[in-house]
Amino acid sequence: MIRMECETLETRLGPLAYRSSGQGPTLVFFAGALANGDLWRDVVATLEDRYRCITVDLPLGAHPWPLLSGADRSATSLARLLLDCLDLLDVTDATVVANDTAGGLLLLSLATDHPALERVSRLVLTNCESYDQFPPNKLKMASAMCRRMPGLARGAVRLTARRRNVSSVTESGLDDERAESFFGPILRDRRVAEDLVAALAGEHPQLLIDAAKAIPGFDQPVLVIWGEACKFFPTGYARRLASDFPSATLVTVPGAGTWVPVDNPDAVAGAIAKFVPTPVR
């Protein structure tokens, strides 16, 4: 599959890349650390005949352009940036779909007074940070390194990108095209690595613990899709999310890891298609 040329969103923090395809109800996809819109590539390919599918590359290490010098890369700022994108895209009645770090930022955004929350009609959360898992337990030391020794952390994330070791997040691995899409930017530009390190440094469990108080107040439909083989986010967190949202459905995907849209895109696309109605033709 040839990746479509990206378009640019000019945000308060700097330019972000996005892609849009298809027509119909709007789905806006966000990926987490060291991933971008290509995380959703196969899901979008299945859905774009019935939906308008938009993928946005958040500044989390797989983004093509670094943020502006001095940009606020705190978790709260990035959570608002996610919603800023909905305003800039001028979408309405949107279903927002998020994975990994982006899911944590989306949950954090629910506790803000951002006017773009009115643009969200549904949420889809796949394996992601939540509650005290911000960052997940297995990455708490890495997050602390990002705060205390950012230069060392920058070298570490670039080494991770160079080795392309993704066995911790996907059970099926990555093809060369997707691996280059995810890891190329951080190797080409150290400022992209700096953006990721700053984002990871800003993660603190108390932020999402406090933000969780807003979950019961979000009364729009929510779909939780969870890979059961995830090494970072146990399925118990998915059950808790589904229980705490007033109107939520949980779908588990056996054999899929954190990057469930890579491991089983058909399961993800199928669940979304059932969740988001399309006009009768």
XYZ file of C-alpha atoms in Angstrom:
281
model
C 0.000 0.000 0.000
C 1.331 3.436 -0.937
C 0.970 5.951 1.852
C -1.011 9.038 0.906
C 0.719 12.393 0.965
C 0.192 14.117 4.285
C -1.432 17.482 4.832
C -0.484 19.923 7.559
C -2.290 21.205 10.617
C -0.702 24.418 11.881
C -1.135 24.150 15.661
C -0.041 26.368 18.548
C 2.854 23.944 19.200
C 3.949 23.487 15.610
C 2.940 21.646 12.443
C 1.293 18.214 12.638
C 0.807 15.815 9.742
C -2.596 14.352 8.971
C -4.266 12.300 6.251
C -7.903 12.075 5.248
C -9.667 9.556 3.024
C -13.171 8.291 2.369
C -16.611 9.772 2.969
C -19.248 9.241 5.619
C -19.288 9.530 9.413
C -15.985 10.936 10.645
C -13.433 8.771 12.444
C -10.329 10.544 13.819
C -7.431 8.237 14.721
C -4.528 9.019 17.076
C -1.534 6.789 17.845
C 0.866 6.726 20.788
C 4.610 6.756 21.389
C 6.821 5.786 18.438
C 3.780 5.316 16.205
C 1.782 7.475 13.814
C -1.226 7.231 11.532
C 0.244 4.125 9.873
C -0.648 2.242 13.041
C -4.223 2.387 11.710
C -3.302 1.745 8.052
C -5.115 -1.568 7.644
C -8.087 -0.492 9.751
C -8.530 2.611 7.585
C -8.220 0.544 4.403
C -11.183 -1.540 5.564
C -13.363 1.372 6.686
C -12.720 4.187 4.202
C -15.409 2.947 1.811
C -18.036 3.870 4.435
C -16.394 6.465 6.675
C -14.278 9.580 6.467
C -11.058 8.411 8.107
C -8.569 10.988 9.419
C -5.245 10.030 10.990
C -3.243 12.647 12.913
C 0.433 12.196 13.833
C 0.852 13.432 17.397
C 4.361 14.650 18.411
C 5.289 11.360 20.087
C 8.400 10.289 18.202
C 7.036 9.177 14.817
C 6.006 12.643 13.643
C 7.703 14.048 10.528
C 8.429 17.571 11.813
C 9.637 18.685 15.258
C 7.566 21.033 17.361
C 8.426 24.706 17.632
C 11.296 25.652 19.914
C 9.941 26.295 23.409
C 6.623 24.528 22.728
C 4.778 23.342 25.826
C 5.147 19.556 25.673
C 3.584 18.808 29.054
C 0.938 16.102 29.252
C -1.799 18.663 29.858
C -0.711 20.681 26.821
C -0.590 17.580 24.620
C -4.031 16.510 25.831
C -5.409 19.874 24.756
C -3.475 19.608 21.481
C -5.385 16.428 20.663
C -8.639 18.374 20.969
C -7.162 21.392 19.177
C -6.828 19.112 16.158
C -10.574 18.508 16.115
C -11.157 22.258 15.992
C -8.583 22.756 13.245
C -10.080 19.899 11.225
C -13.540 21.408 11.842
C -15.102 17.984 12.382
C -18.470 17.464 14.036
C -20.176 14.350 15.369
C -16.734 12.719 15.355
C -15.687 9.341 16.685
C -12.225 9.679 18.222
C -10.105 6.529 18.211
C -6.911 6.330 20.279
C -4.208 3.843 21.206
C -1.439 3.714 23.820
C -0.146 7.171 24.863
C -2.817 8.891 22.791
C -5.492 7.076 24.785
C -4.028 8.403 28.011
C -3.957 11.924 26.604
C -7.555 11.533 25.451
C -8.650 10.492 28.942
C -6.738 13.456 30.347
C -8.512 15.752 27.883
C -11.909 14.759 29.304
C -11.008 16.661 32.460
C -10.461 19.919 30.549
C -13.003 22.524 29.553
C -11.890 22.417 25.919
C -14.791 23.431 23.662
C -13.840 20.762 21.105
C -15.221 18.098 23.442
C -18.583 19.058 21.947
C -17.311 17.771 18.601
C -16.891 14.244 20.025
C -19.904 11.986 19.711
C -18.167 8.680 20.488
C -14.873 7.372 21.840
C -12.980 4.240 20.896
C -10.158 3.331 23.266
C -7.761 0.551 22.415
C -4.960 -0.626 24.744
C -3.853 2.570 26.434
C -2.697 4.374 29.541
C -5.317 4.992 32.215
C -5.703 5.582 35.952
C -2.337 5.015 37.673
C -0.779 3.614 34.482
C 0.609 6.928 33.223
C 3.184 5.725 32.292
C 2.579 1.974 32.612
C 4.499 0.223 35.385
C 7.063 -1.230 32.972
C 7.973 2.252 31.695
C 8.096 4.197 34.975
C 11.901 4.024 35.132
C 12.156 5.173 31.513
C 9.853 8.118 32.244
C 11.973 9.051 35.264
C 15.088 8.973 33.048
C 13.365 11.330 30.621
C 12.848 13.801 33.470
C 16.260 13.497 35.144
C 18.613 12.702 32.238
C 16.924 13.831 29.026
C 20.122 13.619 26.976
C 20.660 9.987 27.944
C 16.972 9.249 27.363
C 17.157 10.806 23.898
C 20.003 8.475 23.005
C 18.099 5.501 24.399
C 14.956 6.142 22.339
C 17.032 6.615 19.193
C 18.771 3.296 19.899
C 15.359 1.659 20.309
C 14.321 3.107 16.963
C 17.516 1.916 15.302
C 16.997 -1.639 16.540
C 13.304 -1.598 15.570
C 12.511 -3.988 18.397
C 8.728 -4.018 18.706
C 8.181 -7.431 20.290
C 6.856 -5.768 23.445
C 3.981 -4.019 21.650
C 3.024 -6.243 18.722
C 2.719 -9.995 18.428
C 2.900 -10.003 14.616
C 5.759 -7.555 14.009
C 6.022 -4.746 11.471
C 6.621 -4.761 7.736
C 9.508 -2.635 6.469
C 7.268 0.186 5.253
C 5.566 0.614 8.599
C 8.832 0.274 10.522
C 10.394 3.047 8.441
C 7.332 5.226 8.970
C 7.512 4.775 12.744
C 11.268 4.925 13.343
C 12.624 6.997 10.477
C 11.699 10.448 11.873
C 13.427 9.975 15.219
C 16.625 8.814 13.498
C 16.616 11.641 10.940
C 16.020 14.492 13.392
C 17.144 14.549 17.034
C 14.539 17.235 17.731
C 11.827 14.626 17.097
C 13.489 12.489 19.774
C 13.505 15.518 22.092
C 9.749 15.927 21.601
C 9.160 12.309 22.588
C 11.436 12.508 25.632
C 9.671 15.675 26.809
C 6.275 14.010 26.378
C 7.328 10.932 28.358
C 8.871 13.116 31.042
C 5.502 14.813 31.522
C 3.653 11.620 32.420
C 2.684 11.351 36.086
C 0.150 8.848 37.477
C -1.653 11.484 39.526
C -2.674 13.328 36.357
C -4.815 10.446 35.121
C -5.951 9.485 38.611
C -7.381 12.988 38.967
C -8.726 13.027 35.403
C -10.568 9.741 36.032
C -13.124 11.742 38.018
C -14.398 13.068 34.662
C -15.005 9.604 33.191
C -18.457 9.050 34.775
C -19.534 12.438 33.409
C -18.862 11.509 29.783
C -22.218 10.151 28.680
C -21.489 9.570 24.982
C -21.069 5.971 23.752
C -17.640 4.426 24.351
C -16.104 1.327 22.793
C -13.125 -0.302 24.510
C -11.152 -2.681 22.246
C -8.367 -4.503 24.107
C -5.659 -6.889 22.949
C -5.491 -9.644 25.541
C -1.782 -10.367 24.950
C -0.763 -6.796 25.872
C 2.426 -6.647 27.971
C 1.784 -3.131 29.283
C -1.933 -2.695 29.961
C -3.695 -5.658 31.620
C -7.254 -6.403 30.573
C -8.414 -5.480 34.067
C -7.895 -1.828 33.158
C -10.122 -2.276 30.125
C -12.849 -3.741 32.317
C -12.509 -0.833 34.728
C -12.813 1.719 31.913
C -15.863 -0.047 30.505
C -17.417 -0.051 33.968
C -16.662 3.591 34.793
C -18.005 5.118 31.577
C -21.828 5.390 31.732
C -22.318 3.863 28.268
C -19.453 1.564 27.285
C -18.927 -1.729 25.486
C -15.839 -3.923 25.888
C -14.451 -6.069 23.066
C -11.372 -8.188 23.796
C -9.060 -9.455 21.054
C -7.195 -12.686 21.861
C -3.585 -12.872 20.698
C -3.206 -9.132 20.099
C -0.740 -6.880 21.889
C -0.649 -3.174 22.673
C -0.706 -2.320 18.971
C -3.948 -4.223 18.461
C -4.718 -2.444 15.130
C -1.493 -3.963 13.778
C -2.031 -7.442 15.201
C -5.717 -7.803 14.290
C -6.977 -4.931 12.141
C -10.038 -6.912 11.045
C -11.226 -7.255 14.638
C -10.702 -3.529 15.272
C -12.371 -2.434 12.034
C -15.269 -4.822 12.564
C -15.907 -3.575 16.097
C -15.804 0.069 14.969
C -18.178 -0.622 12.068
C -20.697 -2.137 14.484
C -20.249 0.753 16.907
C -20.560 3.715 14.519
C -23.729 3.728 12.403
C -23.590 4.640 8.742
C -26.407 6.173 6.672
C -28.715 3.697 4.985
C -27.921 3.576 1.292
